[in-house]
């Protein structure tokens, strides 16, 4: 799943962030408490700052509120660079979460993530027509409560990138696209696959930075197994009209074994290739903005089978394999009310659906739905709100032993609610609550049942 871009403009809705280096660290409960205290103080400031609501105010203060970053001088420099063909935006995200009941274990954790994206338009720079370069530099640090929950869908998807489970610095994307005409573009390089499967109300660039925290509302789970986050790729993107936002169709082939922290040349296209198509069209049902998206994948990779014979594994060390994997996915978003046509402000609904082979892909079926609200709360035109529900039908890992076959796992479902507060220009604060019936039934080591888990959290984001 890959995203597309045609040229640099100041209107780009691109999350471009700065890499922040951090040493390995374990954050104590006191550190989490301080983080939560700071964020709630910022929330109080946000709710008491009505000046931010006044778009187009003619005072110096109003001009300040109209900014999108923390530094006015940098924003002016950045806008000048965009006009010359180079776009840079920088963002750092911090998340504190706590498992307050259920799951495998209660407890809290803090994590941070930062990302910088550079986009170069060769035509605007005066070099050659139709060239576009996209580069990402990304880092993460800290810990997440994902493993405490027993949930198959990580409650903090932001901590997964660029490498889950440890602190890392990587370059997950260096992609060059050459447009042969306004209707056809060819892409090659290392791609960030989270840029696909876009949705107006449940997307956040796929990384849990803007809207929902949970992975289930940022990507379609049926695509996770055959689609690595960062991988070498070649593809073509087609536009039926000169308006690239109206509709597109992408056809892509990429390495099934790609990693964010390696070049990928040692594994690329050595019999492990994933083929992906994705199309999206803007709709106008009832005179209101919406989108319909459909895609599919096929991978030639040999995966670990979900059916394993314990005796065979113990006696021979052989893990049963399953060749090939496929999936089909769909999503839509639809405004039910817009303050102004195409403004991005209003109330709408969204849904995702997916189906896969069921083995080797454990995500057999998936669907989610919810409501999104952008900029309609009186006095808070930059705030957003969302509530969503998801259901994941899994084919659990089956282990055959002398006494029979044991299934490790069950279907999973959950609900998430968030409210994204625009505190001041360049600072956003997002309280979040998730309630999930986890896919893990019990703790294997102790036999303890894994009950419905409740996770509370807050996200603090700085845009530079």
Coordinates of C-alpha atoms in Angstrom, one line a residue:
X1 CA 0.0 0.0 0.0
X2 CA 1.7 3.2 -1.1
X3 CA 0.8 6.8 -1.1
X4 CA 1.1 9.2 -4.1
X5 CA 2.0 12.9 -4.5
X6 CA 2.1 15.0 -7.6
X7 CA 3.8 18.3 -6.7
X8 CA 4.9 20.4 -3.7
X9 CA 2.3 22.9 -2.4
X10 CA 1.6 24.7 0.8
X11 CA -1.7 22.8 1.1
X12 CA -0.1 19.4 1.5
X13 CA -1.5 17.4 4.4
X14 CA 1.8 15.8 5.1
X15 CA 3.0 14.8 8.5
X16 CA 6.7 15.7 8.3
X17 CA 8.6 15.3 11.4
X18 CA 12.0 15.7 13.0
X19 CA 14.1 12.9 14.2
X20 CA 14.9 13.1 17.9
X21 CA 17.7 10.9 19.3
X22 CA 17.3 9.4 22.6
X23 CA 19.4 6.9 24.6
X24 CA 17.9 3.6 25.8
X25 CA 15.8 4.4 28.8
X26 CA 13.2 3.0 31.1
X27 CA 10.6 5.5 32.2
X28 CA 9.3 5.2 35.8
X29 CA 5.7 5.7 37.0
X30 CA 6.9 9.1 38.3
X31 CA 7.9 10.1 34.8
X32 CA 4.6 9.0 33.5
X33 CA 2.8 11.0 36.2
X34 CA 4.7 14.1 35.3
X35 CA 3.9 13.6 31.6
X36 CA 0.2 13.2 32.4
X37 CA 0.2 16.2 34.7
X38 CA 1.8 18.4 32.0
X39 CA -0.7 17.3 29.4
X40 CA -3.7 18.0 31.6
X41 CA -2.3 21.4 32.4
X42 CA -2.0 22.0 28.6
X43 CA -5.6 20.8 28.2
X44 CA -6.7 23.4 30.7
X45 CA -4.8 26.0 28.8
X46 CA -6.4 24.9 25.5
X47 CA -10.0 25.0 26.8
X48 CA -9.4 28.4 28.3
X49 CA -7.9 29.8 25.1
X50 CA -10.8 31.0 23.0
X51 CA -8.6 33.2 20.8
X52 CA -7.4 30.1 18.9
X53 CA -11.0 29.7 17.7
X54 CA -11.0 32.9 15.8
X55 CA -9.7 32.1 12.3
X56 CA -8.8 35.2 10.4
X57 CA -8.5 37.5 13.4
X58 CA -6.8 40.7 12.3
X59 CA -4.8 41.4 15.5
X60 CA -1.2 40.3 16.0
X61 CA -2.6 37.6 18.4
X62 CA -5.0 36.4 15.7
X63 CA -2.1 36.1 13.2
X64 CA -0.2 34.1 15.7
X65 CA -3.1 31.6 16.2
X66 CA -3.3 31.1 12.4
X67 CA 0.1 29.4 12.4
X68 CA 0.5 25.7 12.2
X69 CA 3.9 25.4 13.9
X70 CA 5.5 26.5 17.1
X71 CA 7.9 29.0 15.5
X72 CA 6.6 31.8 13.2
X73 CA 10.1 32.5 11.7
X74 CA 10.6 28.8 10.8
X75 CA 7.1 28.7 9.2
X76 CA 7.9 31.6 7.0
X77 CA 11.1 30.0 5.9
X78 CA 9.4 26.7 5.3
X79 CA 6.7 28.4 3.2
X80 CA 9.4 30.1 1.1
X81 CA 11.1 26.7 0.6
X82 CA 7.8 25.2 -0.5
X83 CA 7.3 27.9 -3.1
X84 CA 10.8 27.0 -4.5
X85 CA 10.0 23.2 -4.6
X86 CA 11.2 21.8 -1.2
X87 CA 8.8 20.9 1.5
X88 CA 9.9 20.1 5.1
X89 CA 7.7 19.7 8.2
X90 CA 8.8 18.4 11.5
X91 CA 6.8 16.6 14.3
X92 CA 7.4 14.8 17.6
X93 CA 4.8 12.7 19.3
X94 CA 4.9 11.4 22.9
X95 CA 2.4 8.9 24.4
X96 CA 1.7 7.9 28.0
X97 CA -0.7 5.0 28.6
X98 CA -1.8 2.8 31.5
X99 CA -3.6 -0.5 31.7
X100 CA -6.0 0.2 34.6
X101 CA -7.9 -3.2 34.5
X102 CA -7.9 -6.5 32.8
X103 CA -5.4 -7.7 30.3
X104 CA -2.3 -9.7 31.2
X105 CA -1.0 -7.1 33.7
X106 CA -1.7 -3.6 34.8
X107 CA 0.9 -0.9 34.6
X108 CA 2.0 2.2 32.6
X109 CA 4.5 3.2 30.0
X110 CA 5.8 6.2 28.1
X111 CA 7.1 6.3 24.5
X112 CA 8.2 8.9 22.0
X113 CA 8.4 9.1 18.2
X114 CA 9.7 11.6 15.8
X115 CA 9.8 11.7 12.0
X116 CA 11.1 14.1 9.4
X117 CA 9.9 14.1 5.8
X118 CA 11.6 15.9 2.9
X119 CA 9.7 16.3 -0.4
X120 CA 11.5 17.7 -3.5
X121 CA 9.6 18.8 -6.6
X122 CA 12.2 18.9 -9.5
X123 CA 9.9 21.0 -11.8
X124 CA 9.3 23.7 -9.2
X125 CA 13.1 23.8 -8.5
X126 CA 13.7 24.4 -12.2
X127 CA 15.4 21.1 -12.9
X128 CA 13.2 18.8 -15.0
X129 CA 9.5 18.2 -15.3
X130 CA 7.5 15.6 -13.3
X131 CA 10.1 14.5 -10.7
X132 CA 9.2 14.0 -7.1
X133 CA 11.4 12.7 -4.3
X134 CA 10.1 11.6 -0.9
X135 CA 12.5 10.9 2.0
X136 CA 11.6 9.9 5.6
X137 CA 13.9 9.9 8.7
X138 CA 12.4 8.4 11.8
X139 CA 13.2 7.5 15.4
X140 CA 11.4 6.1 18.5
X141 CA 12.2 5.5 22.1
X142 CA 10.7 4.4 25.4
X143 CA 8.2 1.6 26.0
X144 CA 4.6 0.8 25.3
X145 CA 1.9 -1.1 27.2
X146 CA 1.1 -3.2 24.1
X147 CA 2.4 -6.5 25.6
X148 CA 0.5 -6.0 28.8
X149 CA -2.9 -6.0 27.2
X150 CA -3.1 -9.4 25.5
X151 CA -4.5 -7.6 22.5
X152 CA -3.5 -8.7 19.0
X153 CA -4.0 -5.1 17.8
X154 CA -1.4 -2.8 19.5
X155 CA -3.1 -0.1 21.6
X156 CA -0.1 2.2 20.8
X157 CA 0.6 1.8 17.1
X158 CA 2.9 4.8 17.2
X159 CA 5.5 2.7 19.1
X160 CA 5.8 0.2 16.2
X161 CA 7.7 2.5 13.9
X162 CA 10.4 2.4 12.6
X163 CA 11.2 -0.8 14.5
X164 CA 8.9 -2.3 17.2
X165 CA 10.2 -3.3 20.6
X166 CA 13.4 -1.3 20.8
X167 CA 14.8 2.2 20.3
X168 CA 15.8 2.8 16.8
X169 CA 16.7 5.4 14.2
X170 CA 16.0 4.6 10.5
X171 CA 15.3 5.9 7.0
X172 CA 12.2 4.0 6.1
X173 CA 11.5 5.8 2.8
X174 CA 13.5 7.1 -0.1
X175 CA 11.0 7.1 -3.0
X176 CA 11.4 8.7 -6.4
X177 CA 8.4 9.2 -8.7
X178 CA 8.6 10.4 -12.3
X179 CA 5.4 11.6 -13.8
X180 CA 5.3 10.9 -17.6
X181 CA 2.1 13.0 -17.9
X182 CA -0.5 14.4 -15.6
X183 CA -2.1 10.9 -15.7
X184 CA 0.8 8.5 -15.3
X185 CA 3.7 8.2 -12.8
X186 CA 6.4 5.6 -12.2
X187 CA 7.8 5.0 -8.7
X188 CA 11.0 3.3 -7.5
X189 CA 12.8 3.1 -4.2
X190 CA 12.1 2.3 -0.6
X191 CA 8.5 3.0 0.4
X192 CA 6.5 3.6 3.6
X193 CA 3.5 1.3 3.1
X194 CA 1.5 3.0 5.9
X195 CA 0.8 5.8 3.4
X196 CA -1.8 3.5 1.8
X197 CA -5.4 2.7 2.8
X198 CA -6.1 6.3 3.5
X199 CA -9.3 7.4 5.3
X200 CA -10.6 10.8 6.3
X201 CA -11.5 9.8 9.9
X202 CA -9.4 6.8 10.7
X203 CA -5.9 7.1 9.3
X204 CA -3.4 9.4 10.9
X205 CA -0.8 8.5 8.3
X206 CA -1.2 4.9 9.5
X207 CA 1.0 5.6 12.6
X208 CA -1.5 6.6 15.3
X209 CA -0.2 10.2 15.4
X210 CA -3.3 12.3 14.6
X211 CA -6.5 10.3 15.2
X212 CA -6.9 6.9 16.8
X213 CA -4.1 5.2 18.8
X214 CA -5.0 1.6 18.0
X215 CA -3.5 -0.1 15.0
X216 CA -7.0 -1.4 14.0
X217 CA -8.1 2.1 13.1
X218 CA -4.9 3.1 11.3
X219 CA -4.3 0.2 8.9
X220 CA -6.3 -2.9 7.8
X221 CA -5.0 -5.9 9.9
X222 CA -5.4 -8.3 6.9
X223 CA -2.6 -6.4 5.1
X224 CA 0.0 -6.6 7.9
X225 CA 1.4 -10.1 7.3
X226 CA 2.4 -9.8 3.6
X227 CA 3.2 -6.1 3.7
X228 CA 6.3 -5.0 5.6
X229 CA 6.3 -1.4 6.9
X230 CA 9.4 -0.3 4.9
X231 CA 10.5 -2.1 1.7
X232 CA 12.0 -1.7 -1.7
X233 CA 9.3 -1.3 -4.4
X234 CA 8.5 -0.4 -8.0
X235 CA 5.1 0.7 -9.2
X236 CA 2.9 2.8 -11.4
X237 CA 0.2 5.2 -10.4
X238 CA -2.7 6.3 -12.7
X239 CA -4.9 9.3 -12.5
X240 CA -8.1 9.5 -14.7
X241 CA -8.2 13.3 -14.4
X242 CA -5.7 16.1 -13.7
X243 CA -7.2 16.4 -10.2
X244 CA -5.0 13.8 -8.3
X245 CA -7.4 14.0 -5.3
X246 CA -10.4 12.9 -7.4
X247 CA -9.3 9.4 -8.1
X248 CA -6.2 7.2 -8.5
X249 CA -5.1 3.6 -9.2
X250 CA -1.8 2.2 -8.0
X251 CA -0.1 -1.1 -9.0
X252 CA 3.0 -2.0 -7.0
X253 CA 5.4 -4.9 -6.5
X254 CA 7.6 -4.9 -3.4
X255 CA 9.9 -7.1 -1.3
X256 CA 8.0 -9.2 1.2
X257 CA 11.0 -9.2 3.6
X258 CA 11.7 -5.4 3.8
X259 CA 12.9 -3.8 7.0
X260 CA 13.1 -0.1 8.0
X261 CA 16.6 -0.5 9.4
X262 CA 18.2 -2.1 6.4
X263 CA 18.6 -1.2 2.7
X264 CA 16.8 -4.4 1.6
X265 CA 19.1 -5.2 -1.3
X266 CA 20.0 -8.5 0.3
X267 CA 16.4 -9.8 0.0
X268 CA 14.7 -7.8 -2.7
X269 CA 12.7 -9.9 -5.2
X270 CA 14.5 -13.2 -4.4
X271 CA 11.3 -15.2 -4.7
X272 CA 9.5 -13.2 -2.0
X273 CA 7.4 -10.6 -3.7
X274 CA 4.1 -8.9 -2.8
X275 CA 1.9 -7.5 -5.5
X276 CA -0.6 -4.8 -4.5
X277 CA -3.3 -2.9 -6.3
X278 CA -5.2 0.0 -4.7
X279 CA -7.8 2.4 -6.0
X280 CA -9.5 5.4 -4.4
X281 CA -12.2 7.7 -5.7
X282 CA -13.8 10.8 -4.2
X283 CA -17.6 10.7 -4.1
X284 CA -20.3 13.3 -3.8
X285 CA -23.3 11.4 -2.4
X286 CA -26.0 13.7 -1.2
X287 CA -23.8 16.6 -2.2
X288 CA -21.3 15.8 0.6
X289 CA -17.7 14.8 0.3
X290 CA -16.7 11.1 0.7
X291 CA -14.2 8.5 -0.5
X292 CA -14.4 4.8 -1.5
X293 CA -11.2 2.7 -1.5
X294 CA -10.5 -0.9 -2.5
X295 CA -7.3 -2.9 -2.7
X296 CA -5.8 -6.3 -2.7
X297 CA -2.5 -8.1 -2.2
X298 CA -0.8 -11.4 -3.2
X299 CA 2.5 -12.6 -1.8
X300 CA 4.7 -15.4 -3.1
X301 CA 6.5 -15.7 0.2
X302 CA 6.6 -18.9 2.3
X303 CA 5.1 -18.1 5.7
X304 CA 5.0 -20.0 9.0
X305 CA 1.8 -22.2 9.0
X306 CA -0.8 -21.6 11.7
X307 CA -1.1 -25.5 12.1
X308 CA 1.9 -27.0 13.8
X309 CA 2.6 -30.5 15.0
X310 CA 4.5 -30.3 18.3
X311 CA 6.1 -33.8 17.9
X312 CA 7.5 -32.9 14.5
X313 CA 8.9 -29.6 15.8
X314 CA 10.5 -31.3 18.8
X315 CA 11.9 -34.3 17.0
X316 CA 13.1 -32.7 13.8
X317 CA 13.1 -28.9 14.5
X318 CA 11.0 -28.5 11.5
X319 CA 8.4 -25.6 11.4
X320 CA 5.6 -26.2 8.9
X321 CA 5.4 -23.6 6.2
X322 CA 2.6 -22.3 4.1
X323 CA 3.3 -20.8 0.6
X324 CA 1.6 -17.7 -0.6
X325 CA -0.9 -15.3 1.0
X326 CA -3.6 -13.1 -0.3
X327 CA -6.1 -10.4 1.0
X328 CA -8.7 -8.0 -0.2
X329 CA -9.5 -4.8 1.7
X330 CA -11.9 -1.9 1.5
X331 CA -12.7 1.3 3.3
X332 CA -15.0 4.3 3.0
X333 CA -15.5 7.7 4.6
X334 CA -18.5 9.9 4.2
X335 CA -19.4 13.3 5.6
X336 CA -23.0 13.6 6.8
X337 CA -22.5 17.3 7.5
X338 CA -19.9 19.8 6.2
X339 CA -19.4 23.4 7.4
X340 CA -18.3 24.1 3.8
X341 CA -17.9 21.8 0.9
X342 CA -14.4 20.3 0.8
X343 CA -13.3 22.2 3.9
X344 CA -12.4 19.1 5.9
X345 CA -14.6 20.3 8.7
X346 CA -17.8 18.4 9.6
X347 CA -19.3 15.2 10.9
X348 CA -19.0 11.9 9.2
X349 CA -18.8 8.1 9.4
X350 CA -16.2 5.6 8.3
X351 CA -15.8 1.8 8.0
X352 CA -13.1 -0.7 7.0
X353 CA -13.5 -4.4 5.9
X354 CA -10.9 -7.0 5.0
X355 CA -10.7 -10.7 4.2
X356 CA -7.6 -13.0 3.8
X357 CA -6.6 -16.6 3.2
X358 CA -6.8 -17.3 6.9
X359 CA -3.6 -19.4 6.9
X360 CA -0.8 -18.3 6.9
X361 CA -2.5 -14.9 7.6
X362 CA -4.2 -15.2 11.0
X363 CA -6.4 -12.2 10.4
X364 CA -9.2 -14.1 8.6
X365 CA -11.8 -11.3 8.6
X366 CA -11.9 -7.8 9.9
X367 CA -14.3 -4.9 10.0
X368 CA -14.4 -1.5 11.9
X369 CA -16.7 1.4 11.9
X370 CA -17.1 4.7 13.6
X371 CA -17.8 8.4 13.7
X372 CA -15.4 11.3 13.1
X373 CA -15.9 15.0 14.0
X374 CA -13.6 17.7 12.7
X375 CA -13.8 21.4 13.6
X376 CA -17.5 21.8 14.3
X377 CA -17.4 22.2 18.1
X378 CA -18.2 25.9 18.9
X379 CA -15.0 27.9 19.7
X380 CA -12.8 24.9 18.7
X381 CA -12.5 24.8 14.9
X382 CA -9.2 22.9 15.0
X383 CA -10.2 20.2 17.4
X384 CA -11.3 16.7 16.3
X385 CA -13.0 13.7 17.9
X386 CA -13.5 10.1 17.1
X387 CA -15.2 6.9 18.3
X388 CA -14.7 3.6 16.7
X389 CA -15.4 -0.2 17.0
X390 CA -13.5 -3.0 15.5
X391 CA -13.9 -6.8 15.2
X392 CA -11.0 -9.1 14.3
X393 CA -11.9 -12.7 13.3
X394 CA -8.7 -14.8 13.7
X395 CA -7.6 -18.2 12.7
X396 CA -5.7 -19.0 15.9
X397 CA -2.4 -20.9 16.0
X398 CA -3.1 -24.6 16.4
X399 CA -0.6 -26.9 18.1
X400 CA -1.1 -30.7 17.9
X401 CA 0.1 -32.7 20.9
X402 CA -0.5 -36.3 22.1
X403 CA -3.7 -35.3 23.9
X404 CA -5.2 -33.4 20.9
X405 CA -5.1 -30.0 19.2
X406 CA -4.9 -26.8 21.2
X407 CA -5.9 -23.4 19.9
X408 CA -4.0 -20.4 21.1
X409 CA -6.2 -17.3 20.6
X410 CA -9.7 -16.1 20.0
X411 CA -11.6 -13.4 18.1
X412 CA -10.9 -9.9 19.3
X413 CA -13.1 -6.8 19.5
X414 CA -12.6 -3.3 20.9
X415 CA -13.8 0.3 21.2
X416 CA -11.7 3.5 21.2
X417 CA -12.6 7.1 21.9
X418 CA -10.3 10.1 21.5
X419 CA -10.5 13.9 21.6
X420 CA -7.7 15.8 19.8
X421 CA -7.3 19.3 21.4
X422 CA -5.4 22.1 19.5
X423 CA -3.7 23.7 22.5
X424 CA -1.7 26.4 20.8
X425 CA -0.2 26.6 17.3
X426 CA 2.1 23.5 16.9
X427 CA 0.9 21.7 20.1
X428 CA -1.9 19.1 20.1
X429 CA -3.1 17.1 23.1
X430 CA -5.2 13.9 22.8
X431 CA -6.8 12.0 25.7
X432 CA -7.8 8.5 24.7
X433 CA -9.7 5.5 26.2
X434 CA -9.8 1.9 24.8
X435 CA -11.8 -1.1 26.0
X436 CA -10.8 -4.4 24.3
X437 CA -11.7 -8.1 24.6
X438 CA -8.2 -9.4 23.8
X439 CA -7.4 -12.1 21.3
X440 CA -5.1 -13.8 23.9
X441 CA -7.2 -16.1 26.1
X442 CA -4.7 -16.8 28.9
X443 CA -1.2 -16.2 30.0
X444 CA 0.7 -19.2 28.8
X445 CA 3.3 -19.2 31.6
X446 CA 0.7 -19.0 34.5
X447 CA -2.6 -20.0 33.0
X448 CA -4.1 -16.8 34.1
X449 CA -7.2 -15.7 32.1
X450 CA -6.8 -12.6 30.1
X451 CA -10.0 -10.5 30.7
X452 CA -11.4 -7.4 29.0
X453 CA -8.8 -4.7 29.2
X454 CA -9.2 -1.0 29.8
X455 CA -6.4 1.4 28.6
X456 CA -6.3 5.1 29.2
X457 CA -3.7 7.4 27.6
X458 CA -2.7 10.8 26.4
X459 CA -0.8 11.9 23.4
X460 CA 1.2 15.1 23.2
X461 CA 2.4 16.3 19.8
X462 CA 4.7 19.1 18.8
X463 CA 4.9 20.4 15.2
X464 CA 8.0 22.5 14.3

